[in-house]
mmCIF file of C-alpha atoms in Angstrom:
data_model
loop_
_atom_site.group_PDB
_atom_site.id
_atom_site.type_symbol
_atom_site.label_atom_id
_atom_site.label_comp_id
_atom_site.label_asym_id
_atom_site.label_seq_id
_atom_site.Cartn_x
_atom_site.Cartn_y
_atom_site.Cartn_z
ATOM 1 C CA MET B 1281 168.610 99.575 39.016
ATOM 2 C CA ARG B 1282 171.496 101.541 37.557
ATOM 3 C CA GLN B 1283 172.342 104.757 39.356
ATOM 4 C CA SER B 1284 171.902 106.643 36.095
ATOM 5 C CA ARG B 1285 168.212 105.707 36.135
ATOM 6 C CA LEU B 1286 167.562 106.770 39.742
ATOM 7 C CA LEU B 1287 165.870 110.069 40.508
ATOM 8 C CA ILE B 1288 168.505 111.857 42.607
ATOM 9 C CA PRO B 1289 167.876 115.601 42.184
ATOM 10 C CA THR B 1290 170.833 117.065 44.070
ATOM 11 C CA LEU B 1291 171.235 120.761 44.867
ATOM 12 C CA ARG B 1292 174.425 122.796 44.616
ATOM 13 C CA ASP B 1293 173.555 125.305 47.362
ATOM 14 C CA ASP B 1294 171.783 125.190 50.709
ATOM 15 C CA PRO B 1295 168.044 125.892 50.366
ATOM 16 C CA GLY B 1296 166.992 129.036 52.193
ATOM 17 C CA GLU B 1297 164.131 127.233 53.968
ATOM 18 C CA ALA B 1298 166.453 124.734 55.701
ATOM 19 C CA GLU B 1299 167.476 125.860 59.199
ATOM 20 C CA ILE B 1300 169.438 122.848 60.464
ATOM 21 C CA LEU B 1301 172.153 120.658 58.967
ATOM 22 C CA SER B 1302 170.105 117.458 58.606
ATOM 23 C CA HIS B 1303 167.370 119.295 56.695
ATOM 24 C CA ARG B 1304 169.912 120.955 54.382
ATOM 25 C CA LEU B 1305 171.704 117.688 53.645
ATOM 26 C CA MET B 1306 168.513 115.721 52.945
ATOM 27 C CA LEU B 1307 167.375 118.363 50.468
ATOM 28 C CA ARG B 1308 170.773 118.738 48.798
ATOM 29 C CA ALA B 1309 171.312 114.965 48.551
ATOM 30 C CA GLY B 1310 167.933 114.467 46.892
ATOM 31 C CA LEU B 1311 166.413 112.365 49.684
ATOM 32 C CA ILE B 1312 163.255 114.440 50.196
ATOM 33 C CA ARG B 1313 161.272 117.255 48.629
ATOM 34 C CA LYS B 1314 158.770 119.574 50.300
ATOM 35 C CA VAL B 1315 155.118 119.409 49.228
ATOM 36 C CA ALA B 1316 153.642 121.792 51.820
ATOM 37 C CA ALA B 1317 154.549 123.068 55.296
ATOM 38 C CA GLY B 1318 155.581 120.005 57.300
ATOM 39 C CA ILE B 1319 154.730 117.578 54.451
ATOM 40 C CA TYR B 1320 157.390 115.872 52.327
ATOM 41 C CA THR B 1321 157.816 113.350 49.528
ATOM 42 C CA TYR B 1322 160.453 110.666 50.103
ATOM 43 C CA LEU B 1323 162.475 110.245 46.919
ATOM 44 C CA PRO B 1324 164.058 106.872 46.005
ATOM 45 C CA LEU B 1325 167.202 107.210 48.138
ATOM 46 C CA GLY B 1326 165.271 108.690 51.054
ATOM 47 C CA LEU B 1327 162.784 105.837 50.947
ATOM 48 C CA ARG B 1328 165.621 103.297 50.951
ATOM 49 C CA VAL B 1329 166.906 104.824 54.182
ATOM 50 C CA ILE B 1330 163.414 104.667 55.698
ATOM 51 C CA ARG B 1331 163.056 101.003 54.747
ATOM 52 C CA LYS B 1332 166.391 100.120 56.373
ATOM 53 C CA VAL B 1333 165.366 101.805 59.624
ATOM 54 C CA GLU B 1334 161.987 100.055 59.479
ATOM 55 C CA GLN B 1335 163.741 96.709 59.080
ATOM 56 C CA ILE B 1336 165.769 97.259 62.259
ATOM 57 C CA ILE B 1337 162.585 98.211 64.132
ATOM 58 C CA ARG B 1338 160.690 95.154 62.872
ATOM 59 C CA GLU B 1339 163.478 92.768 63.801
ATOM 60 C CA GLU B 1340 163.717 94.052 67.372
ATOM 61 C CA LEU B 1341 159.960 94.244 67.995
ATOM 62 C CA ASN B 1342 159.352 90.812 66.513
ATOM 63 C CA ARG B 1343 162.123 89.483 68.754
ATOM 64 C CA ALA B 1344 160.277 91.023 71.730
ATOM 65 C CA GLY B 1345 157.096 89.142 70.800
ATOM 66 C CA ALA B 1346 155.118 92.002 69.271
ATOM 67 C CA GLN B 1347 152.791 91.386 66.318
ATOM 68 C CA GLU B 1348 152.653 93.765 63.369
ATOM 69 C CA VAL B 1349 149.295 95.153 62.237
ATOM 70 C CA LEU B 1350 148.279 98.081 60.044
ATOM 71 C CA MET B 1351 145.466 100.360 61.155
ATOM 72 C CA PRO B 1352 143.719 102.998 59.032
ATOM 73 C CA ILE B 1353 144.951 106.570 59.087
ATOM 74 C CA ALA B 1354 141.329 107.810 59.336
ATOM 75 C CA SER B 1355 139.266 106.886 62.384
ATOM 76 C CA PRO B 1356 135.649 107.698 63.334
ATOM 77 C CA ALA B 1357 134.882 110.385 65.885
ATOM 78 C CA GLU B 1358 132.853 107.960 68.025
ATOM 79 C CA LEU B 1359 135.976 106.196 69.272
ATOM 80 C CA TRP B 1360 137.649 109.477 70.215
ATOM 81 C CA GLN B 1361 134.484 110.824 71.823
ATOM 82 C CA GLU B 1362 134.273 107.685 73.946
ATOM 83 C CA THR B 1363 137.682 108.400 75.476
ATOM 84 C CA GLY B 1364 137.092 112.154 75.695
ATOM 85 C CA ARG B 1365 140.046 112.988 73.468
ATOM 86 C CA TRP B 1366 137.953 114.287 70.541
ATOM 87 C CA ASP B 1367 137.631 117.633 72.340
ATOM 88 C CA PHE B 1368 140.656 117.366 74.621
ATOM 89 C CA TYR B 1369 143.247 116.845 71.880
ATOM 90 C CA GLY B 1370 142.933 120.376 70.494
ATOM 91 C CA LYS B 1371 143.703 121.730 67.048
ATOM 92 C CA GLU B 1372 146.537 119.250 66.412
ATOM 93 C CA LEU B 1373 143.815 116.653 65.751
ATOM 94 C CA PHE B 1374 142.874 117.059 62.076
ATOM 95 C CA ARG B 1375 139.103 116.595 61.877
ATOM 96 C CA PHE B 1376 136.944 116.208 58.773
ATOM 97 C CA LYS B 1377 133.519 114.976 57.618
ATOM 98 C CA ASP B 1378 132.793 112.368 54.968
ATOM 99 C CA ARG B 1379 130.090 112.786 52.317
ATOM 100 C CA HIS B 1380 127.501 111.514 54.804
ATOM 101 C CA GLU B 1381 128.428 114.261 57.304
ATOM 102 C CA ARG B 1382 130.003 111.774 59.714
ATOM 103 C CA ASP B 1383 132.958 113.036 61.736
ATOM 104 C CA PHE B 1384 136.410 111.504 61.288
ATOM 105 C CA CYS B 1385 139.989 112.434 62.096
ATOM 106 C CA LEU B 1386 143.439 111.673 60.754
ATOM 107 C CA GLY B 1387 145.065 109.631 63.483
ATOM 108 C CA PRO B 1388 147.902 111.343 65.362
ATOM 109 C CA THR B 1389 148.065 108.120 67.389
ATOM 110 C CA HIS B 1390 145.980 104.935 67.506
ATOM 111 C CA GLU B 1391 145.064 104.058 71.110
ATOM 112 C CA GLU B 1392 141.349 104.334 70.368
ATOM 113 C CA VAL B 1393 141.425 102.123 67.284
ATOM 114 C CA ILE B 1394 143.590 99.347 68.732
ATOM 115 C CA THR B 1395 141.669 99.279 72.027
ATOM 116 C CA ASP B 1396 138.390 98.929 70.150
ATOM 117 C CA LEU B 1397 139.880 96.074 68.125
ATOM 118 C CA VAL B 1398 141.169 94.204 71.170
ATOM 119 C CA ARG B 1399 137.965 94.556 73.202
ATOM 120 C CA ARG B 1400 136.041 92.999 70.311
ATOM 121 C CA GLU B 1401 138.485 90.278 69.295
ATOM 122 C CA VAL B 1402 140.359 89.194 72.444
ATOM 123 C CA ARG B 1403 137.919 86.921 74.278
ATOM 124 C CA SER B 1404 139.900 85.607 77.235
ATOM 125 C CA TYR B 1405 142.716 86.556 79.582
ATOM 126 C CA ARG B 1406 144.445 83.455 78.247
ATOM 127 C CA GLN B 1407 145.115 85.420 75.066
ATOM 128 C CA LEU B 1408 147.116 87.925 77.085
ATOM 129 C CA PRO B 1409 149.679 89.378 77.065
ATOM 130 C CA ALA B 1410 149.286 90.725 73.545
ATOM 131 C CA ASN B 1411 151.439 93.399 71.960
ATOM 132 C CA PHE B 1412 150.606 94.941 68.592
ATOM 133 C CA TYR B 1413 152.649 97.439 66.616
ATOM 134 C CA GLN B 1414 152.429 99.224 63.311
ATOM 135 C CA ILE B 1415 154.544 101.458 61.104
ATOM 136 C CA GLN B 1416 152.026 103.914 59.747
ATOM 137 C CA THR B 1417 151.585 107.469 58.507
ATOM 138 C CA LYS B 1418 150.418 109.916 61.155
ATOM 139 C CA PHE B 1419 149.152 113.481 60.892
ATOM 140 C CA ARG B 1420 149.302 116.173 63.552
ATOM 141 C CA ASP B 1421 148.416 119.709 62.552
ATOM 142 C CA GLU B 1422 151.452 121.298 64.213
ATOM 143 C CA ILE B 1423 151.144 125.036 64.733
ATOM 144 C CA ARG B 1424 154.715 125.590 63.555
ATOM 145 C CA PRO B 1425 156.212 122.763 61.491
ATOM 146 C CA ARG B 1426 159.945 123.229 60.980
ATOM 147 C CA PHE B 1427 163.357 121.571 60.774
ATOM 148 C CA GLY B 1428 162.275 119.363 57.870
ATOM 149 C CA LEU B 1429 161.323 115.869 59.016
ATOM 150 C CA MET B 1430 162.155 116.634 62.647
ATOM 151 C CA ARG B 1431 158.904 118.517 63.263
ATOM 152 C CA GLY B 1432 156.543 117.703 60.425
ATOM 153 C CA ARG B 1433 152.789 117.522 60.217
ATOM 154 C CA GLU B 1434 152.712 114.230 58.313
ATOM 155 C CA PHE B 1435 155.243 111.638 59.423
ATOM 156 C CA ILE B 1436 155.886 107.908 59.679
ATOM 157 C CA MET B 1437 155.668 106.504 63.192
ATOM 158 C CA LYS B 1438 156.130 103.156 64.832
ATOM 159 C CA ASP B 1439 153.549 102.814 67.594
ATOM 160 C CA ALA B 1440 153.058 99.752 69.783
ATOM 161 C CA TYR B 1441 150.259 98.841 72.204
ATOM 162 C CA SER B 1442 150.467 96.119 74.829
ATOM 163 C CA PHE B 1443 147.538 94.527 76.671
ATOM 164 C CA ASP B 1444 148.036 92.629 79.913
ATOM 165 C CA ALA B 1445 145.896 90.919 82.540
ATOM 166 C CA ASP B 1446 147.414 92.812 85.487
ATOM 167 C CA GLN B 1447 149.955 95.472 86.470
ATOM 168 C CA ALA B 1448 152.729 92.925 86.931
ATOM 169 C CA GLY B 1449 152.223 91.755 83.371
ATOM 170 C CA ALA B 1450 152.158 95.348 82.123
ATOM 171 C CA ASP B 1451 155.490 95.994 83.839
ATOM 172 C CA VAL B 1452 157.013 93.009 82.023
ATOM 173 C CA SER B 1453 155.672 94.211 78.668
ATOM 174 C CA TYR B 1454 156.963 97.720 79.336
ATOM 175 C CA ARG B 1455 160.435 96.387 80.091
ATOM 176 C CA LYS B 1456 160.460 94.356 76.873
ATOM 177 C CA MET B 1457 159.666 97.478 74.873
ATOM 178 C CA TYR B 1458 162.287 99.460 76.786
ATOM 179 C CA ASP B 1459 164.936 96.857 75.947
ATOM 180 C CA ALA B 1460 163.779 96.728 72.312
ATOM 181 C CA TYR B 1461 164.165 100.490 72.019
ATOM 182 C CA MET B 1462 167.645 100.299 73.531
ATOM 183 C CA SER B 1463 168.594 97.809 70.830
ATOM 184 C CA ILE B 1464 166.986 99.848 68.026
ATOM 185 C CA PHE B 1465 168.757 103.072 68.930
ATOM 186 C CA SER B 1466 172.067 101.267 69.464
ATOM 187 C CA ARG B 1467 171.862 99.491 66.101
ATOM 188 C CA CYS B 1468 171.161 102.829 64.415
ATOM 189 C CA GLY B 1469 174.417 104.163 65.874
ATOM 190 C CA LEU B 1470 172.787 107.056 67.708
ATOM 191 C CA ASN B 1471 174.134 108.914 70.727
ATOM 192 C CA PHE B 1472 171.055 108.677 72.921
ATOM 193 C CA ARG B 1473 169.800 108.552 76.473
ATOM 194 C CA PRO B 1474 166.523 107.178 77.893
ATOM 195 C CA VAL B 1475 164.964 109.722 80.255
ATOM 196 C CA GLU B 1476 161.868 109.888 82.418
ATOM 197 C CA ALA B 1477 159.117 111.844 80.685
ATOM 198 C CA ASP B 1478 155.608 113.176 81.123
ATOM 199 C CA THR B 1479 152.859 110.916 79.766
ATOM 200 C CA GLY B 1480 151.050 113.844 78.124
ATOM 201 C CA LEU B 1481 147.837 113.215 76.205
ATOM 202 C CA ILE B 1482 148.512 109.473 76.146
ATOM 203 C CA GLY B 1483 148.003 109.231 79.908
ATOM 204 C CA GLY B 1484 149.390 106.646 82.303
ATOM 205 C CA THR B 1485 151.646 106.743 85.338
ATOM 206 C CA SER B 1486 155.133 106.470 83.851
ATOM 207 C CA SER B 1487 156.910 107.076 80.584
ATOM 208 C CA HIS B 1488 160.375 107.171 79.066
ATOM 209 C CA GLU B 1489 161.603 109.121 76.080
ATOM 210 C CA PHE B 1490 164.673 108.064 74.148
ATOM 211 C CA MET B 1491 166.511 111.326 73.516
ATOM 212 C CA VAL B 1492 169.094 111.627 70.761
ATOM 213 C CA LEU B 1493 171.718 114.112 71.959
ATOM 214 C CA ALA B 1494 172.213 116.838 69.360
ATOM 215 C CA ASP B 1495 172.963 120.546 69.182
ATOM 216 C CA THR B 1496 169.794 121.046 67.124
ATOM 217 C CA GLY B 1497 167.516 119.354 69.652
ATOM 218 C CA GLU B 1498 164.485 121.238 70.935
ATOM 219 C CA GLU B 1499 164.219 119.489 74.303
ATOM 220 C CA GLY B 1500 166.401 119.767 77.376
ATOM 221 C CA ILE B 1501 167.208 116.991 79.825
ATOM 222 C CA ALA B 1502 168.309 116.973 83.451
ATOM 223 C CA VAL B 1503 170.998 114.417 84.297
ATOM 224 C CA CYS B 1504 172.578 113.490 87.620
ATOM 225 C CA ASP B 1505 176.248 112.551 87.314
ATOM 226 C CA ALA B 1506 176.185 110.866 90.731
ATOM 227 C CA CYS B 1507 173.395 108.399 89.890
ATOM 228 C CA ALA B 1508 171.404 107.058 86.953
ATOM 229 C CA TYR B 1509 168.633 109.671 87.144
ATOM 230 C CA ALA B 1510 167.747 111.406 83.875
ATOM 231 C CA ALA B 1511 164.547 113.196 82.891
ATOM 232 C CA ASN B 1512 163.381 115.755 80.395
ATOM 233 C CA VAL B 1513 162.823 119.238 81.770
ATOM 234 C CA GLU B 1514 159.045 118.774 81.767
ATOM 235 C CA ARG B 1515 159.370 115.800 84.099
ATOM 236 C CA ALA B 1516 162.468 116.654 86.159
ATOM 237 C CA GLU B 1517 161.489 117.115 89.792
ATOM 238 C CA VAL B 1518 162.831 119.883 92.028
ATOM 239 C CA LYS B 1519 162.612 119.180 95.748
ATOM 240 C CA ASP B 1520 162.053 121.693 98.527
ATOM 241 C CA ALA B 1521 165.628 122.386 99.605
ATOM 242 C CA PRO B 1522 166.380 123.348 103.218
ATOM 243 C CA VAL B 1523 167.774 126.827 103.881
ATOM 244 C CA LEU B 1524 171.407 126.406 104.889
ATOM 245 C CA ALA B 1525 172.360 130.041 105.433
ATOM 246 C CA ALA B 1526 170.843 132.161 108.172
ATOM 247 C CA PRO B 1527 167.939 134.175 106.726
ATOM 248 C CA GLU B 1528 168.257 137.941 106.580
ATOM 249 C CA PRO B 1529 166.152 139.904 109.105
ATOM 250 C CA SER B 1530 162.684 140.542 107.732
ATOM 251 C CA ARG B 1531 161.447 144.096 107.368
ATOM 252 C CA GLU B 1532 157.912 145.453 107.423
ATOM 253 C CA LYS B 1533 156.325 145.396 103.996
ATOM 254 C CA ARG B 1534 155.762 148.693 102.203
ATOM 255 C CA MET B 1535 153.911 149.655 99.048
ATOM 256 C CA VAL B 1536 155.975 151.796 96.684
ATOM 257 C CA PRO B 1537 155.199 153.516 93.378
ATOM 258 C CA THR B 1538 156.534 151.777 90.262
ATOM 259 C CA PRO B 1539 155.186 153.894 87.396
ATOM 260 C CA GLY B 1540 155.058 151.935 84.147
ATOM 261 C CA GLN B 1541 157.281 149.139 85.508
ATOM 262 C CA LYS B 1542 155.485 145.976 84.352
ATOM 263 C CA THR B 1543 158.061 143.335 83.447
ATOM 264 C CA VAL B 1544 160.530 141.509 85.672
ATOM 265 C CA GLU B 1545 163.363 143.412 84.006
ATOM 266 C CA ASP B 1546 161.604 146.751 84.516
ATOM 267 C CA VAL B 1547 160.832 146.194 88.200
ATOM 268 C CA THR B 1548 164.202 144.758 89.195
ATOM 269 C CA ARG B 1549 166.052 147.575 87.456
ATOM 270 C CA PHE B 1550 163.766 150.259 88.922
ATOM 271 C CA LEU B 1551 163.979 148.902 92.489
ATOM 272 C CA ASN B 1552 167.612 147.781 92.160
ATOM 273 C CA VAL B 1553 166.925 144.215 93.324
ATOM 274 C CA PRO B 1554 167.898 140.875 91.742
ATOM 275 C CA ALA B 1555 165.245 138.916 89.842
ATOM 276 C CA SER B 1556 165.521 136.173 92.468
ATOM 277 C CA LYS B 1557 163.965 138.606 94.981
ATOM 278 C CA LEU B 1558 160.881 139.237 92.865
ATOM 279 C CA ILE B 1559 157.863 136.944 93.323
ATOM 280 C CA LYS B 1560 155.940 137.092 90.077
ATOM 281 C CA THR B 1561 152.240 136.241 90.035
ATOM 282 C CA LEU B 1562 151.001 134.491 86.887
ATOM 283 C CA LEU B 1563 147.254 134.099 86.506
ATOM 284 C CA TYR B 1564 145.883 131.025 84.766
ATOM 285 C CA LEU B 1565 142.500 129.525 84.052
ATOM 286 C CA THR B 1566 142.543 125.805 84.873
ATOM 287 C CA ASP B 1567 139.397 124.124 83.575
ATOM 288 C CA GLY B 1568 137.862 127.595 83.713
ATOM 289 C CA GLN B 1569 138.819 128.300 87.346
ATOM 290 C CA PRO B 1570 141.342 131.052 88.211
ATOM 291 C CA VAL B 1571 144.681 130.030 89.706
ATOM 292 C CA ALA B 1572 147.577 132.291 90.682
ATOM 293 C CA VAL B 1573 151.017 130.727 90.243
ATOM 294 C CA LEU B 1574 153.861 132.263 92.251
ATOM 295 C CA LEU B 1575 157.514 131.773 91.416
ATOM 296 C CA ARG B 1576 160.716 133.741 91.484
ATOM 297 C CA GLY B 1577 161.400 136.311 88.810
ATOM 298 C CA ASP B 1578 164.373 134.350 87.474
ATOM 299 C CA GLN B 1579 162.309 131.195 86.896
ATOM 300 C CA THR B 1580 159.708 130.014 84.377
ATOM 301 C CA VAL B 1581 156.549 128.047 85.075
ATOM 302 C CA ASN B 1582 156.205 124.453 83.898
ATOM 303 C CA GLU B 1583 152.597 124.169 82.728
ATOM 304 C CA ILE B 1584 152.737 120.377 82.600
ATOM 305 C CA LYS B 1585 153.643 120.256 86.293
ATOM 306 C CA LEU B 1586 150.921 122.839 86.979
ATOM 307 C CA LYS B 1587 148.307 120.635 85.318
ATOM 308 C CA LYS B 1588 149.283 117.721 87.534
ATOM 309 C CA ILE B 1589 149.357 119.766 90.741
ATOM 310 C CA ILE B 1590 145.954 121.321 90.074
ATOM 311 C CA GLY B 1591 144.491 118.161 88.544
ATOM 312 C CA ALA B 1592 143.262 120.071 85.497
ATOM 313 C CA ALA B 1593 142.835 118.899 81.925
ATOM 314 C CA ASP B 1594 143.177 122.379 80.446
ATOM 315 C CA VAL B 1595 145.492 125.202 81.534
ATOM 316 C CA THR B 1596 145.563 128.561 79.751
ATOM 317 C CA MET B 1597 147.093 131.907 80.633
ATOM 318 C CA ALA B 1598 144.447 134.437 81.655
ATOM 319 C CA ASP B 1599 143.942 137.285 79.200
ATOM 320 C CA ALA B 1600 144.378 140.952 80.099
ATOM 321 C CA ALA B 1601 140.673 141.498 80.773
ATOM 322 C CA THR B 1602 140.526 138.527 83.155
ATOM 323 C CA VAL B 1603 143.676 139.660 84.978
ATOM 324 C CA GLU B 1604 142.227 143.127 85.523
ATOM 325 C CA LYS B 1605 138.914 141.681 86.703
ATOM 326 C CA LEU B 1606 140.623 139.408 89.254
ATOM 327 C CA THR B 1607 143.227 141.857 90.552
ATOM 328 C CA GLY B 1608 141.774 145.282 89.881
ATOM 329 C CA ALA B 1609 145.005 146.194 88.116
ATOM 330 C CA PRO B 1610 146.429 145.988 84.597
ATOM 331 C CA VAL B 1611 148.789 143.206 83.565
ATOM 332 C CA GLY B 1612 152.168 143.528 85.281
ATOM 333 C CA PHE B 1613 150.943 144.475 88.751
ATOM 334 C CA ALA B 1614 149.294 141.262 90.014
ATOM 335 C CA GLY B 1615 150.309 140.027 93.458
ATOM 336 C CA PRO B 1616 149.187 137.555 96.139
ATOM 337 C CA ILE B 1617 148.479 140.063 98.942
ATOM 338 C CA GLY B 1618 144.747 140.633 99.229
ATOM 339 C CA LEU B 1619 144.017 138.473 96.189
ATOM 340 C CA SER B 1620 140.627 136.826 96.780
ATOM 341 C CA GLY B 1621 138.543 134.312 94.870
ATOM 342 C CA VAL B 1622 141.674 132.771 93.373
ATOM 343 C CA THR B 1623 143.530 129.576 94.293
ATOM 344 C CA ILE B 1624 147.167 130.457 95.006
ATOM 345 C CA VAL B 1625 149.923 127.890 94.462
ATOM 346 C CA ALA B 1626 153.597 128.737 94.887
ATOM 347 C CA ASP B 1627 156.825 127.108 93.838
ATOM 348 C CA PHE B 1628 159.031 125.710 96.599
ATOM 349 C CA SER B 1629 161.594 128.432 95.867
ATOM 350 C CA VAL B 1630 159.143 131.113 97.049
ATOM 351 C CA GLN B 1631 158.612 129.547 100.466
ATOM 352 C CA HIS B 1632 161.921 130.644 101.983
ATOM 353 C CA LEU B 1633 162.174 134.119 100.438
ATOM 354 C CA VAL B 1634 162.541 137.065 102.808
ATOM 355 C CA ASN B 1635 162.002 140.713 101.872
ATOM 356 C CA GLY B 1636 160.729 139.947 98.410
ATOM 357 C CA VAL B 1637 158.844 142.088 95.883
ATOM 358 C CA VAL B 1638 155.283 141.389 94.665
ATOM 359 C CA GLY B 1639 152.728 143.235 92.582
ATOM 360 C CA GLY B 1640 150.406 145.575 94.471
ATOM 361 C CA ASN B 1641 147.142 144.676 92.675
ATOM 362 C CA ALA B 1642 146.997 148.354 91.783
ATOM 363 C CA ALA B 1643 148.313 150.209 88.776
ATOM 364 C CA ASP B 1644 151.925 151.366 89.133
ATOM 365 C CA ARG B 1645 152.306 149.873 92.628
ATOM 366 C CA HIS B 1646 154.418 147.074 94.123
ATOM 367 C CA TRP B 1647 154.913 145.763 97.641
ATOM 368 C CA ILE B 1648 158.509 145.474 98.857
ATOM 369 C CA ASP B 1649 159.970 143.659 101.883
ATOM 370 C CA VAL B 1650 157.325 140.939 101.560
ATOM 371 C CA THR B 1651 157.785 137.631 103.393
ATOM 372 C CA PRO B 1652 155.653 134.570 102.503
ATOM 373 C CA GLY B 1653 153.848 133.030 105.461
ATOM 374 C CA ARG B 1654 153.641 136.385 107.163
ATOM 375 C CA ASP B 1655 152.179 138.623 104.456
ATOM 376 C CA PHE B 1656 150.381 135.971 102.396
ATOM 377 C CA THR B 1657 149.857 132.217 102.545
ATOM 378 C CA PRO B 1658 149.430 130.099 99.410
ATOM 379 C CA GLN B 1659 147.073 127.142 99.510
ATOM 380 C CA ARG B 1660 149.973 124.947 98.456
ATOM 381 C CA TYR B 1661 153.697 124.865 97.779
ATOM 382 C CA ALA B 1662 154.856 122.551 95.010
ATOM 383 C CA ASP B 1663 157.416 121.994 92.262
ATOM 384 C CA LEU B 1664 156.131 124.284 89.504
ATOM 385 C CA ARG B 1665 159.235 125.479 87.661
ATOM 386 C CA ASN B 1666 161.344 124.345 84.761
#
């Protein structure tokens, strides 16, 4: 077709809605147009780009022995209820009813559908290994779609599913997919790095993400220059490091008034101590049970690690009413000393602190000169921080 006949609606100026360069360029070049939040139409040139990427993916997966299928975007609730993910998936799973009042969802992924197909159609282990892939539209009702196609609600995804007779076979299939992804990303000319990742809602024991390195990326990775280790920050492990310097002499703990000092910044400024000396107590409900998470004031909790340590499917921050019920104090004054009826887990970094600061479980009160192991003892120390 002649270029003069193509629909290429270019824009002179950057659209105000576009936050990052790729989004601005795709809109200005006439590759895509927005329909609704996180939902886009691919215009002729944009679709040509998509088809070229799809061709690279097909060539590499076919070379790895995978078979292409196409599964429906809508799937019945029964399959998701069987695996427990109908309720577990949360609001990202877009649910609806048909005219007969039967529950369905728009597939954010297709493990349930492909597993049901294979258990009905694969009759013998002799038919294994089998690897099926598709390039299909997915829908996830993201709470905050942004950055154009980078975080959309409706998107095109290649998903593959391998079935093997044993773990050894699964390892071989996994490696084939790993190598195929290496080839796909290399052929696309991307600056990328495969990193260890959390398995998330998909489940399993191991996972890799192929991260494209970019200033506009939303994920961070931890990389060791001395070895080949690389992981995203959700998965990166922090070991319990030995204390090399001689610890300072511990002092007797004292409760001091801290009127209106609720945040880490407030308390450290008021008491003139660094944030690394403050042991903050974060209260969570894990599968409905209260858990207190302790970590230094200069650190943030990794809720994915917390889920694994506790063995919980659901982890939510306790609300103000629950915090006050458990501690007897308003939010901002929770601490581990005298805290009962709550499982206490602490990050490794807390274990070797001396003369720290914790909440007093009383309004406008904090304990100072607190030493873990002497003044309180968590049920467990673990890697809990980002």
